[in-house]
Short mmCIF file of C-alpha atoms in Angstrom, two decimals:
data_model
loop_
_atom_site.label_atom_id
_atom_site.label_comp_id
_atom_site.label_asym_id
_atom_site.label_seq_id
_atom_site.Cartn_x
_atom_site.Cartn_y
_atom_site.Cartn_z
CA UNK A 188 -51.48 100.70 -28.30
CA UNK A 189 -47.93 99.23 -26.44
CA UNK A 190 -48.49 96.89 -23.79
CA UNK A 191 -45.83 97.83 -21.22
CA UNK A 192 -43.48 95.19 -20.42
CA UNK A 193 -44.49 93.53 -16.94
CA UNK A 194 -41.59 92.62 -14.04
CA UNK A 195 -38.54 94.33 -13.42
CA UNK A 196 -36.18 95.84 -15.92
CA UNK A 197 -32.43 94.98 -15.53
CA UNK A 198 -31.10 97.35 -18.00
CA UNK A 199 -29.89 99.80 -15.77
CA UNK A 200 -28.55 97.64 -13.17
CA UNK A 201 -25.49 96.82 -16.27
CA UNK A 202 -25.26 100.17 -16.30
CA UNK A 203 -24.85 100.86 -13.12
CA UNK A 204 -22.42 98.16 -12.56
CA UNK A 205 -20.32 99.44 -15.52
CA UNK A 206 -20.08 103.38 -14.05
CA UNK A 207 -18.80 101.52 -10.58
CA UNK A 208 -15.85 99.66 -11.79
CA UNK A 209 -15.27 102.73 -13.56
CA UNK A 210 -14.70 104.68 -10.53
CA UNK A 211 -18.48 106.25 -9.92
CA UNK A 212 -19.72 105.89 -6.14
CA UNK A 213 -23.07 105.11 -5.96
CA UNK A 214 -25.77 106.91 -3.86
CA UNK A 215 -26.01 106.02 -0.67
CA UNK A 216 -28.95 104.66 0.74
CA UNK A 217 -31.27 105.23 4.17
CA UNK A 218 -30.58 101.48 5.85
CA UNK A 219 -32.42 100.92 9.03
CA UNK A 220 -29.58 98.92 10.16
CA UNK A 221 -31.90 97.19 12.77
CA UNK A 222 -32.97 94.90 15.50
CA UNK A 223 -35.92 93.45 14.60
CA UNK A 224 -37.18 90.69 16.84
CA UNK A 225 -40.49 88.34 16.53
CA UNK A 226 -42.58 85.68 19.07
CA UNK A 227 -44.77 82.95 19.08
CA UNK A 228 -46.45 83.27 22.78
CA UNK A 229 -49.61 81.43 24.32
CA UNK A 230 -52.17 83.73 22.88
CA UNK A 231 -50.42 84.95 19.51
CA UNK A 232 -47.36 87.07 18.73
CA UNK A 233 -45.54 89.35 19.95
CA UNK A 234 -42.90 91.81 17.52
CA UNK A 235 -40.61 94.34 18.72
CA UNK A 236 -38.16 96.71 16.71
CA UNK A 237 -35.58 99.54 17.41
CA UNK A 238 -36.52 102.85 16.07
CA UNK A 239 -32.63 104.31 14.80
CA UNK A 240 -32.38 105.17 11.02
CA UNK A 241 -28.85 105.63 9.74
CA UNK A 242 -27.62 106.55 7.08
CA UNK A 243 -23.91 105.85 6.61
CA UNK A 244 -22.50 106.16 10.22
CA UNK A 245 -25.54 109.12 10.40
CA UNK A 246 -28.52 108.60 12.48
CA UNK A 247 -30.68 109.88 10.38
CA UNK A 248 -33.92 109.37 11.91
CA UNK A 249 -33.86 108.78 15.97
CA UNK A 250 -37.84 107.73 16.64
CA UNK A 251 -38.73 105.71 13.28
CA UNK A 252 -41.16 103.52 13.10
CA UNK A 253 -40.30 99.64 11.89
CA UNK A 254 -43.10 97.92 12.58
CA UNK A 255 -45.66 98.14 9.61
CA UNK A 256 -49.41 97.23 9.20
CA UNK A 257 -50.20 94.46 7.15
CA UNK A 258 -54.18 94.22 8.28
CA UNK A 259 -55.57 94.32 11.44
CA UNK A 260 -54.55 90.91 12.57
CA UNK A 261 -51.25 91.06 10.91
CA UNK A 262 -48.08 93.38 11.72
CA UNK A 263 -44.69 93.34 10.14
CA UNK A 264 -41.51 94.52 10.94
CA UNK A 265 -38.76 95.29 8.38
CA UNK A 266 -35.12 96.07 8.06
CA UNK A 267 -32.52 96.76 5.05
CA UNK A 268 -33.16 99.78 3.32
CA UNK A 269 -36.21 102.28 4.12
CA UNK A 270 -37.70 102.62 1.32
CA UNK A 271 -37.76 99.43 0.35
CA UNK A 272 -39.52 97.82 3.48
CA UNK A 273 -41.77 100.93 3.73
CA UNK A 274 -42.66 100.42 -0.10
CA UNK A 275 -43.37 96.93 -0.15
CA UNK A 276 -45.03 96.25 3.43
CA UNK A 277 -47.43 99.13 1.53
CA UNK A 278 -48.03 97.82 -1.94
CA UNK A 279 -48.77 94.25 0.37
CA UNK A 280 -51.07 95.75 2.99
CA UNK A 281 -53.29 97.20 -0.29
CA UNK A 282 -53.47 93.64 -1.87
CA UNK A 283 -54.58 92.23 1.68
CA UNK A 284 -57.21 95.18 1.58
CA UNK A 285 -58.56 94.21 -2.03
CA UNK A 286 -58.41 90.74 -1.46
CA UNK A 287 -60.46 91.02 1.78
CA UNK A 288 -63.15 93.17 0.22
CA UNK A 289 -63.26 90.31 -2.33
CA UNK A 290 -63.55 86.89 -0.04
CA UNK A 291 -65.25 88.40 2.77
CA UNK A 292 -62.74 87.29 5.34
CA UNK A 293 -59.88 88.05 7.58
CA UNK A 294 -56.66 87.81 6.14
CA UNK A 295 -54.52 85.06 6.75
CA UNK A 296 -50.39 85.21 7.50
CA UNK A 297 -49.64 83.12 4.84
CA UNK A 298 -51.57 84.93 2.31
CA UNK A 299 -49.25 88.07 3.12
CA UNK A 300 -46.26 85.74 3.43
CA UNK A 301 -46.77 83.94 -0.15
CA UNK A 302 -47.15 87.76 -1.54
CA UNK A 303 -44.43 89.31 0.05
CA UNK A 304 -41.92 86.23 -0.74
CA UNK A 305 -43.09 86.30 -4.35
CA UNK A 306 -42.77 90.56 -4.92
CA UNK A 307 -39.22 89.92 -3.13
CA UNK A 308 -37.97 87.08 -5.93
CA UNK A 309 -39.38 88.62 -8.90
CA UNK A 310 -37.03 91.52 -8.05
CA UNK A 311 -33.69 89.04 -7.37
CA UNK A 312 -32.92 90.53 -3.95
CA UNK A 313 -32.54 93.86 -5.82
CA UNK A 314 -35.50 95.05 -3.11
CA UNK A 315 -33.30 94.70 0.32
CA UNK A 316 -35.60 94.00 2.72
CA UNK A 317 -35.59 91.75 5.34
CA UNK A 318 -38.73 91.48 7.04
CA UNK A 319 -40.34 89.74 10.20
CA UNK A 320 -44.20 88.91 9.63
CA UNK A 321 -46.45 87.94 12.80
CA UNK A 322 -49.91 87.65 12.50
CA UNK A 323 -53.10 85.96 14.39
CA UNK A 324 -55.52 84.26 11.75
CA UNK A 325 -58.07 81.25 12.23
CA UNK A 326 -55.90 79.12 11.96
CA UNK A 327 -53.50 80.31 14.73
CA UNK A 328 -50.90 82.46 15.39
CA UNK A 329 -47.73 82.60 12.66
CA UNK A 330 -44.50 84.34 12.79
CA UNK A 331 -42.53 84.28 9.29
CA UNK A 332 -39.27 85.85 8.05
CA UNK A 333 -38.64 86.74 4.46
CA UNK A 334 -35.30 87.56 3.10
CA UNK A 335 -34.13 89.85 0.48
CA UNK A 336 -34.03 87.39 -2.35
CA UNK A 337 -37.44 85.54 -1.01
CA UNK A 338 -36.64 82.92 1.49
CA UNK A 339 -39.10 82.49 3.96
CA UNK A 340 -38.69 80.51 7.25
CA UNK A 341 -41.41 79.64 9.90
CA UNK A 342 -40.13 80.03 13.60
CA UNK A 343 -41.25 80.11 17.05
CA UNK A 344 -39.00 83.01 17.47
CA UNK A 345 -37.14 84.82 14.86
CA UNK A 346 -34.59 88.54 14.72
CA UNK A 347 -33.46 90.03 11.92
CA UNK A 348 -30.77 92.87 11.18
CA UNK A 349 -27.60 93.94 12.12
CA UNK A 350 -28.49 93.20 15.66
CA UNK A 351 -29.80 89.95 15.29
CA UNK A 352 -27.24 87.99 16.67
CA UNK A 353 -27.37 89.96 19.94
CA UNK A 354 -31.11 89.80 20.21
CA UNK A 355 -30.85 85.93 19.46
CA UNK A 356 -28.39 85.37 21.97
CA UNK A 357 -30.96 86.52 24.57
CA UNK A 358 -33.91 84.39 22.92
CA UNK A 359 -31.49 81.30 22.25
CA UNK A 360 -31.24 81.81 26.38
CA UNK A 361 -34.28 82.67 27.49
CA UNK A 362 -36.97 81.55 25.12
CA UNK A 363 -39.67 78.71 26.18
CA UNK A 364 -43.17 77.72 24.51
CA UNK A 365 -46.28 78.71 26.48
CA UNK A 366 -44.72 82.16 27.48
CA UNK A 367 -47.33 84.27 29.10
CA UNK A 368 -48.02 87.96 27.52
CA UNK A 369 -46.07 89.59 30.38
CA UNK A 370 -43.32 87.32 30.05
CA UNK A 371 -43.70 87.69 26.20
CA UNK A 372 -43.02 91.47 26.30
CA UNK A 373 -40.11 91.78 28.80
CA UNK A 374 -38.37 89.20 26.18
CA UNK A 375 -38.87 91.06 23.44
CA UNK A 376 -38.01 94.39 24.94
CA UNK A 377 -35.08 92.25 26.62
CA UNK A 378 -33.87 91.67 22.75
CA UNK A 379 -34.37 94.44 21.70
CA UNK A 380 -32.42 96.36 24.41
CA UNK A 381 -29.35 93.91 23.48
CA UNK A 382 -29.57 94.93 20.32
CA UNK A 383 -29.58 98.43 20.94
CA UNK A 384 -27.11 98.51 23.71
CA UNK A 385 -24.56 96.03 21.55
CA UNK A 386 -24.71 97.26 18.14
CA UNK A 387 -23.82 100.27 16.20
CA UNK A 388 -26.48 100.07 13.87
CA UNK A 389 -29.31 100.33 16.41
CA UNK A 390 -30.35 102.75 18.80
CA UNK A 391 -32.86 105.13 20.48
CA UNK A 392 -35.94 103.37 21.72
CA UNK A 393 -38.28 99.94 21.53
CA UNK A 394 -41.36 99.50 19.69
CA UNK A 395 -43.52 96.50 20.69
CA UNK A 396 -46.57 94.82 19.01
CA UNK A 397 -49.12 92.43 20.75
CA UNK A 398 -51.23 90.44 18.31
CA UNK A 399 -53.74 88.04 19.85
CA UNK A 400 -56.78 86.40 18.70
CA UNK A 401 -59.27 89.18 17.75
CA UNK A 402 -57.16 92.17 19.42
CA UNK A 403 -54.07 93.84 18.91
CA UNK A 404 -51.77 96.16 21.10
CA UNK A 405 -49.31 98.27 19.18
CA UNK A 406 -47.30 100.11 22.16
CA UNK A 407 -45.24 102.78 20.39
CA UNK A 408 -42.30 103.40 22.19
CA UNK A 409 -42.68 101.00 24.74
CA UNK A 410 -39.52 101.60 26.80
CA UNK A 411 -37.41 104.78 26.31
CA UNK A 412 -33.76 103.85 27.76
CA UNK A 413 -31.89 106.65 25.90
CA UNK A 414 -33.64 109.48 27.20
CA UNK A 415 -31.83 113.02 26.46
CA UNK A 416 -29.39 113.21 29.71
CA UNK A 417 -29.00 117.10 30.02
CA UNK A 418 -31.96 119.05 29.75
CA UNK A 419 -31.79 123.01 30.65
CA UNK A 420 -34.00 123.17 33.84
CA UNK A 421 -35.92 126.52 32.46
CA UNK A 422 -37.20 124.96 29.69
CA UNK A 423 -37.04 126.93 26.17
CA UNK A 424 -39.04 129.75 25.91
CA UNK A 425 -38.49 133.36 24.46
CA UNK A 426 -36.20 136.12 25.09
CA UNK A 427 -37.76 138.54 27.66
CA UNK A 428 -37.66 141.43 24.53
CA UNK A 429 -39.45 139.67 22.02
CA UNK A 430 -42.52 141.75 21.10
CA UNK A 431 -45.83 139.72 22.07
CA UNK A 432 -48.51 140.54 19.40
CA UNK A 433 -51.70 138.55 20.27
CA UNK A 434 -52.43 136.91 23.27
CA UNK A 435 -56.09 135.01 21.76
CA UNK A 436 -55.95 132.17 20.30
CA UNK A 437 -58.63 131.48 17.44
CA UNK A 438 -59.38 127.37 16.78
CA UNK A 439 -59.19 126.69 13.27
CA UNK A 440 -62.38 124.34 14.01
CA UNK A 441 -64.98 127.50 14.10
CA UNK A 442 -64.67 128.24 11.05
CA UNK A 443 -64.72 124.94 9.65
CA UNK A 444 -66.66 122.05 9.43
CA UNK A 445 -64.52 118.85 10.16
CA UNK A 446 -66.41 115.07 9.33
CA UNK A 447 -65.02 112.17 10.84
CA UNK A 448 -65.19 109.55 8.34
CA UNK A 449 -65.14 105.58 9.39
CA UNK A 450 -63.85 103.89 12.85
CA UNK A 451 -60.04 103.81 13.87
CA UNK A 452 -59.05 101.08 11.57
CA UNK A 453 -59.49 103.75 8.42
CA UNK A 454 -55.98 104.56 6.54
CA UNK A 455 -54.20 103.05 9.43
CA UNK A 456 -50.64 103.17 9.44
CA UNK B 61 22.11 74.13 -5.42
CA UNK B 62 22.61 77.59 -4.19
CA UNK B 63 18.95 79.19 -5.61
CA UNK B 64 17.61 76.10 -2.98
CA UNK B 65 19.53 77.39 -0.14
CA UNK B 66 18.55 81.18 -0.42
CA UNK B 67 14.70 80.21 -0.85
CA UNK B 68 15.33 78.13 2.56
CA UNK B 69 17.01 80.60 4.08
CA UNK B 70 14.91 83.95 2.71
CA UNK B 71 11.46 82.54 2.23
CA UNK B 72 10.53 84.13 4.95
CA UNK B 73 11.57 87.80 3.18
CA UNK B 74 10.53 86.72 0.05
CA UNK B 75 6.98 85.59 0.89
CA UNK B 76 6.57 88.87 3.46
CA UNK B 77 4.37 91.31 2.40
CA UNK B 78 2.09 88.50 0.60
CA UNK B 79 -1.56 88.30 2.07
CA UNK B 80 -1.99 84.93 4.40
CA UNK B 81 -4.32 83.59 4.82
CA UNK B 82 -5.91 80.82 7.68
CA UNK B 83 -6.18 77.20 7.07
CA UNK B 84 -6.68 75.32 10.02
CA UNK B 85 -8.64 77.85 12.60
CA UNK B 86 -10.46 77.48 15.85
CA UNK B 87 -13.75 79.52 16.73
CA UNK B 88 -14.81 81.64 19.75
CA UNK B 89 -12.92 81.54 23.07
CA UNK B 90 -14.86 83.46 26.39
CA UNK B 91 -13.22 84.36 29.54
CA UNK B 92 -14.84 85.77 32.94
CA UNK B 93 -13.65 87.51 36.10
CA UNK B 94 -15.16 85.22 38.76
CA UNK B 95 -14.39 85.51 42.90
CA UNK B 96 -12.16 83.59 42.89
CA UNK B 97 -9.94 83.94 39.79
CA UNK B 98 -10.71 83.38 35.90
CA UNK B 99 -12.91 81.04 34.12
CA UNK B 100 -12.06 80.15 30.50
CA UNK B 101 -14.02 78.41 27.86
CA UNK B 102 -13.34 77.24 24.24
CA UNK B 103 -14.34 74.27 22.20
CA UNK B 104 -12.15 71.53 21.08
CA UNK B 105 -12.80 71.92 17.62
CA UNK B 106 -10.13 72.56 14.26
CA UNK B 107 -11.75 73.37 11.20
CA UNK B 108 -10.48 73.78 7.75
CA UNK B 109 -12.54 76.06 5.96
CA UNK B 110 -16.13 74.54 6.16
CA UNK B 111 -14.90 71.06 6.99
CA UNK B 112 -14.53 70.57 10.73
CA UNK B 113 -11.30 68.50 10.13
CA UNK B 114 -10.12 67.84 14.24
CA UNK B 115 -12.07 67.41 16.93
CA UNK B 116 -9.71 67.38 19.57
CA UNK B 117 -7.89 70.41 19.65
CA UNK B 118 -7.00 71.78 22.83
CA UNK B 119 -7.02 75.50 22.73
CA UNK B 120 -6.47 76.41 26.88
CA UNK B 121 -2.97 76.50 27.52
CA UNK B 122 -1.25 76.98 30.83
CA UNK B 123 1.71 79.44 30.42
CA UNK B 124 4.02 79.55 33.70
CA UNK B 125 2.97 79.35 37.21
CA UNK B 126 0.42 82.68 36.78
CA UNK B 127 -1.18 82.76 33.55
CA UNK B 128 -3.27 80.43 31.39
CA UNK B 129 -4.11 81.62 27.82
CA UNK B 130 -6.66 80.95 24.95
CA UNK B 131 -6.27 81.18 20.80
CA UNK B 132 -9.12 81.63 18.25
CA UNK B 133 -7.85 81.77 14.58
CA UNK B 134 -5.02 80.00 13.43
CA UNK B 135 -4.06 76.82 15.23
CA UNK B 136 -0.38 76.44 13.30
CA UNK B 137 0.23 80.12 14.67
CA UNK B 138 -0.70 79.52 17.81
CA UNK B 139 1.50 76.58 18.02
CA UNK B 140 4.26 79.00 17.31
CA UNK B 141 3.22 81.10 20.21
CA UNK B 142 2.92 78.71 22.15
CA UNK B 143 7.10 78.16 21.31
CA UNK B 144 7.82 81.64 22.00
CA UNK B 145 6.20 81.76 25.38
CA UNK B 146 7.97 78.38 26.52
CA UNK B 147 11.41 79.96 25.41
CA UNK B 148 10.19 83.28 27.54
CA UNK B 149 9.06 81.41 30.46
CA UNK B 150 12.49 79.46 30.60
CA UNK B 151 14.56 82.13 30.41
CA UNK B 152 12.78 83.99 33.48
CA UNK B 153 13.10 80.29 35.22
CA UNK B 154 16.71 80.52 34.59
CA UNK B 155 17.24 83.70 36.30
CA UNK B 156 16.06 81.52 39.33
CA UNK B 157 15.01 84.87 41.37
CA UNK B 158 12.25 83.93 43.30
CA UNK B 159 10.34 86.24 40.99
CA UNK B 160 7.73 84.91 37.43
CA UNK B 161 6.22 86.24 34.89
CA UNK B 162 2.46 86.76 35.81
CA UNK B 163 -0.39 87.40 33.26
CA UNK B 164 0.19 91.27 33.21
CA UNK B 165 3.15 90.49 31.97
CA UNK B 166 2.56 87.68 29.46
CA UNK B 167 0.11 89.86 27.83
CA UNK B 168 2.41 92.62 27.37
CA UNK B 169 4.80 90.72 25.97
CA UNK B 170 2.35 88.92 23.46
CA UNK B 171 0.79 92.47 22.22
CA UNK B 172 4.17 93.14 21.12
CA UNK B 173 5.24 90.28 19.60
CA UNK B 174 1.57 90.94 17.48
CA UNK B 175 1.96 94.40 17.18
CA UNK B 176 5.51 94.21 15.59
CA UNK B 177 4.49 91.09 13.00
CA UNK B 178 1.62 93.09 11.63
CA UNK B 179 3.70 95.58 11.41
CA UNK B 180 5.88 93.71 8.79
CA UNK B 181 2.68 92.49 6.82
CA UNK B 182 3.12 88.65 8.51
CA UNK B 183 0.43 88.33 10.65
CA UNK B 184 0.29 85.55 13.26
CA UNK B 185 -3.35 85.15 12.79
CA UNK B 186 -4.88 84.85 16.01
CA UNK B 187 -7.33 86.65 18.50
CA UNK B 188 -5.90 85.31 22.13
CA UNK B 189 -7.62 86.22 25.60
CA UNK B 190 -4.98 85.98 28.80
CA UNK B 191 -6.36 85.47 32.16
CA UNK B 192 -4.69 84.67 35.76
CA UNK B 193 -4.33 85.61 39.33
CA UNK B 194 -0.90 86.59 40.93
CA UNK B 195 0.05 87.61 44.36
CA UNK B 196 -4.16 88.14 44.91
CA UNK B 197 -4.92 90.25 41.78
CA UNK B 198 -6.77 88.80 38.98
CA UNK B 199 -6.48 89.65 35.51
CA UNK B 200 -7.91 89.12 31.89
CA UNK B 201 -6.71 90.47 28.96
CA UNK B 202 -7.19 90.02 24.94
CA UNK B 203 -5.04 90.56 22.32
CA UNK B 204 -5.89 90.57 18.43
CA UNK B 205 -3.81 89.56 15.06
CA UNK B 206 -3.54 93.19 14.51
CA UNK B 207 -2.77 94.26 17.97
CA UNK B 208 -5.77 95.70 19.76
CA UNK B 209 -5.04 94.89 23.12
CA UNK B 210 -6.93 95.59 26.37
CA UNK B 211 -8.26 94.15 29.60
CA UNK B 212 -11.59 93.29 31.12
CA UNK B 213 -14.17 91.60 33.30
CA UNK B 214 -15.47 89.64 31.02
CA UNK B 215 -13.98 88.84 26.60
CA UNK B 216 -15.15 87.02 24.00
CA UNK B 217 -13.12 86.59 20.75
CA UNK B 218 -14.77 85.75 17.34
CA UNK B 219 -18.39 85.16 17.06
CA UNK B 220 -18.02 85.23 20.69
CA UNK B 221 -17.87 88.78 20.26
CA UNK B 222 -21.43 89.23 18.48
CA UNK B 223 -23.32 86.14 20.53
CA UNK B 224 -21.46 85.85 23.84
CA UNK B 225 -20.90 89.68 24.67
CA UNK B 226 -24.22 90.76 25.19
CA UNK B 227 -25.37 87.77 27.61
CA UNK B 228 -22.69 88.64 29.61
CA UNK B 229 -22.61 92.35 29.30
CA UNK B 230 -26.42 91.72 31.03
CA UNK B 231 -25.38 89.04 33.16
CA UNK B 232 -22.10 89.09 34.69
CA UNK B 233 -21.12 89.92 38.06
CA UNK B 234 -18.05 90.77 40.20
CA UNK B 235 -18.73 88.12 42.79
CA UNK B 236 -19.57 85.25 40.55
CA UNK B 237 -19.13 81.76 42.23
CA UNK B 238 -17.65 79.06 40.31
CA UNK B 239 -20.54 76.90 39.79
CA UNK B 240 -22.53 80.61 38.99
CA UNK B 241 -19.32 81.06 36.48
CA UNK B 242 -19.30 77.59 34.76
CA UNK B 243 -23.51 78.17 33.95
CA UNK B 244 -22.63 81.47 32.48
CA UNK B 245 -20.09 80.57 30.47
CA UNK B 246 -21.98 77.61 29.08
CA UNK B 247 -24.83 79.57 28.42
CA UNK B 248 -22.79 81.41 26.67
CA UNK B 249 -21.51 78.03 24.55
CA UNK B 250 -24.26 76.94 24.05
CA UNK B 251 -25.81 79.79 22.09
CA UNK B 252 -22.62 79.68 19.85
CA UNK B 253 -22.76 75.80 19.33
CA UNK B 254 -26.65 76.68 18.26
CA UNK B 255 -25.50 79.68 16.01
CA UNK B 256 -21.66 79.63 14.68
CA UNK B 257 -21.30 77.01 12.47
CA UNK B 258 -18.31 76.00 13.03
CA UNK B 259 -18.52 75.23 16.13
CA UNK B 260 -18.72 71.55 18.22
CA UNK B 261 -20.55 69.95 20.87
CA UNK B 262 -17.05 69.17 22.72
CA UNK B 263 -15.89 71.61 25.30
CA UNK B 264 -13.41 72.42 27.73
CA UNK B 265 -13.69 74.86 30.97
CA UNK B 266 -10.56 76.03 32.57
CA UNK B 267 -10.18 77.71 35.83
CA UNK B 268 -6.91 79.28 37.40
CA UNK B 269 -7.12 80.83 40.64
CA UNK B 270 -4.16 81.57 43.46
CA UNK B 271 -3.63 77.77 43.67
CA UNK B 272 -3.02 76.60 40.44
CA UNK B 273 -4.87 76.20 37.37
CA UNK B 274 -7.58 73.02 36.34
CA UNK B 275 -8.46 72.25 32.93
CA UNK B 276 -11.79 70.13 32.58
CA UNK B 277 -12.21 67.02 30.83
CA UNK B 278 -13.78 67.48 27.41
CA UNK B 279 -17.65 67.15 27.82
CA UNK B 280 -20.66 68.25 25.83
CA UNK B 281 -23.51 70.12 26.72
CA UNK B 282 -27.22 69.15 26.25
CA UNK B 283 -28.79 71.27 23.63
CA UNK B 284 -33.17 71.51 22.82
CA UNK B 285 -34.76 71.13 19.78
CA UNK B 286 -38.00 70.05 20.68
CA UNK B 287 -39.79 73.62 20.00
CA UNK B 288 -43.30 72.61 18.11
CA UNK B 289 -42.75 74.92 15.43
CA UNK B 290 -39.65 72.69 14.53
CA UNK B 291 -42.20 69.61 14.53
CA UNK B 292 -44.27 70.57 12.11
CA UNK B 293 -43.07 74.06 10.46
CA UNK B 294 -46.31 74.83 7.98
CA UNK B 295 -48.93 72.84 9.46
CA UNK B 296 -51.84 74.92 9.16
CA UNK B 297 -49.76 77.23 7.29
CA UNK B 298 -49.53 75.41 3.25
CA UNK B 299 -47.86 77.26 1.11
CA UNK B 300 -44.51 78.07 3.00
CA UNK B 301 -41.89 75.86 4.48
#
């Protein structure tokens, strides 16, 4: 039985380059054109992200989730090609879970870091994922950035994505060590808002995730500074001529037995 | 002999249409309106590609009685622009009619110059900021190498567009005092110093009001590098760098 060749096959890359040279327009990617940030505060790590996913000049998703779950104590923000960030964080998250079963211990941030950077390096930058990885483990709070080619940095505060300069301007002028939780969340929100309002690739809402020793808080849509301006005051409903067939609703639960499995952690996304 | 003469007089026309590259460049300029007039900041670096070749380039200059110009981009083109402006002010003075060109007029003149050069595929590779006060009216405008021009309460060129503008949009107010204005400019310049590779830590701040122009002596900003994470980045996390 033929053992499949391991590693990435670069054959098609040569073909694609040849076709592009001949004039073929390669299909576009769904990029997250993003602002993602992270900072270390007195008790842990705070991550932040905007919620706009772009496909060229079009906003494909107004409210996507860019803060990905890696482990109960580790989260990862992703910028770049949406499929790549989603796939790579999902993959490493599964590997971490298996590792937790094997060792019987809480995952460490360096483990996630090493798994991610080896994966990205092996694909030589073709996996277009730029990540901000943050978490709190037994050795303390950690914050890292990971670039598509596989290099990493360890930083007290970090920004990535197209809005990174706008967010970094806020961090460089206002970050201090030993921020409280409230100050940290406010600074992260301010930096993401700077990205949302000054960068065209970022927009919509602010997601925040606070990770401390032993607990974490995922604040989805912590701030929504871009509400719909003009909403019909009457609301939306059916026209008067619509024929009403039934007004009794039969809940499906009565016919089927629904069993709840596990705690809140199972299959968390 | 004749060939050399032809080349000498028609060099510009022969070479026109070819792409130009900037050689010695200045980085960002930041300008803001404040209570009494205009404040502008620029560092004194002249980069030659990735080398910082010159460290005492004055990129903020006076134009006539009422205006101040700051330039980023090719330094030789800036010197050429100063020559044009010199001629402009000279002719204005020769009229001897008690009127003098204000910042709005200088801005308009430069816009025409930049746009016409761009149309001939022979641009002056600069982004300019013109500020001044005339008859109590504050004016702050910008022109780019392709002739894009507009005026605003706060402006930035080059990297300043990405790093300084978010801060200015958040923190600029109509009634900034001189000290507050300088603090705001220094905040932006410090940011640029950290994150723009062609920035140097030697800057000048120019102030122009109804009374006149003053350009400060060159000075340096204090920077902070003592974050705990910078001292020993991989403590407790061996396996990263």
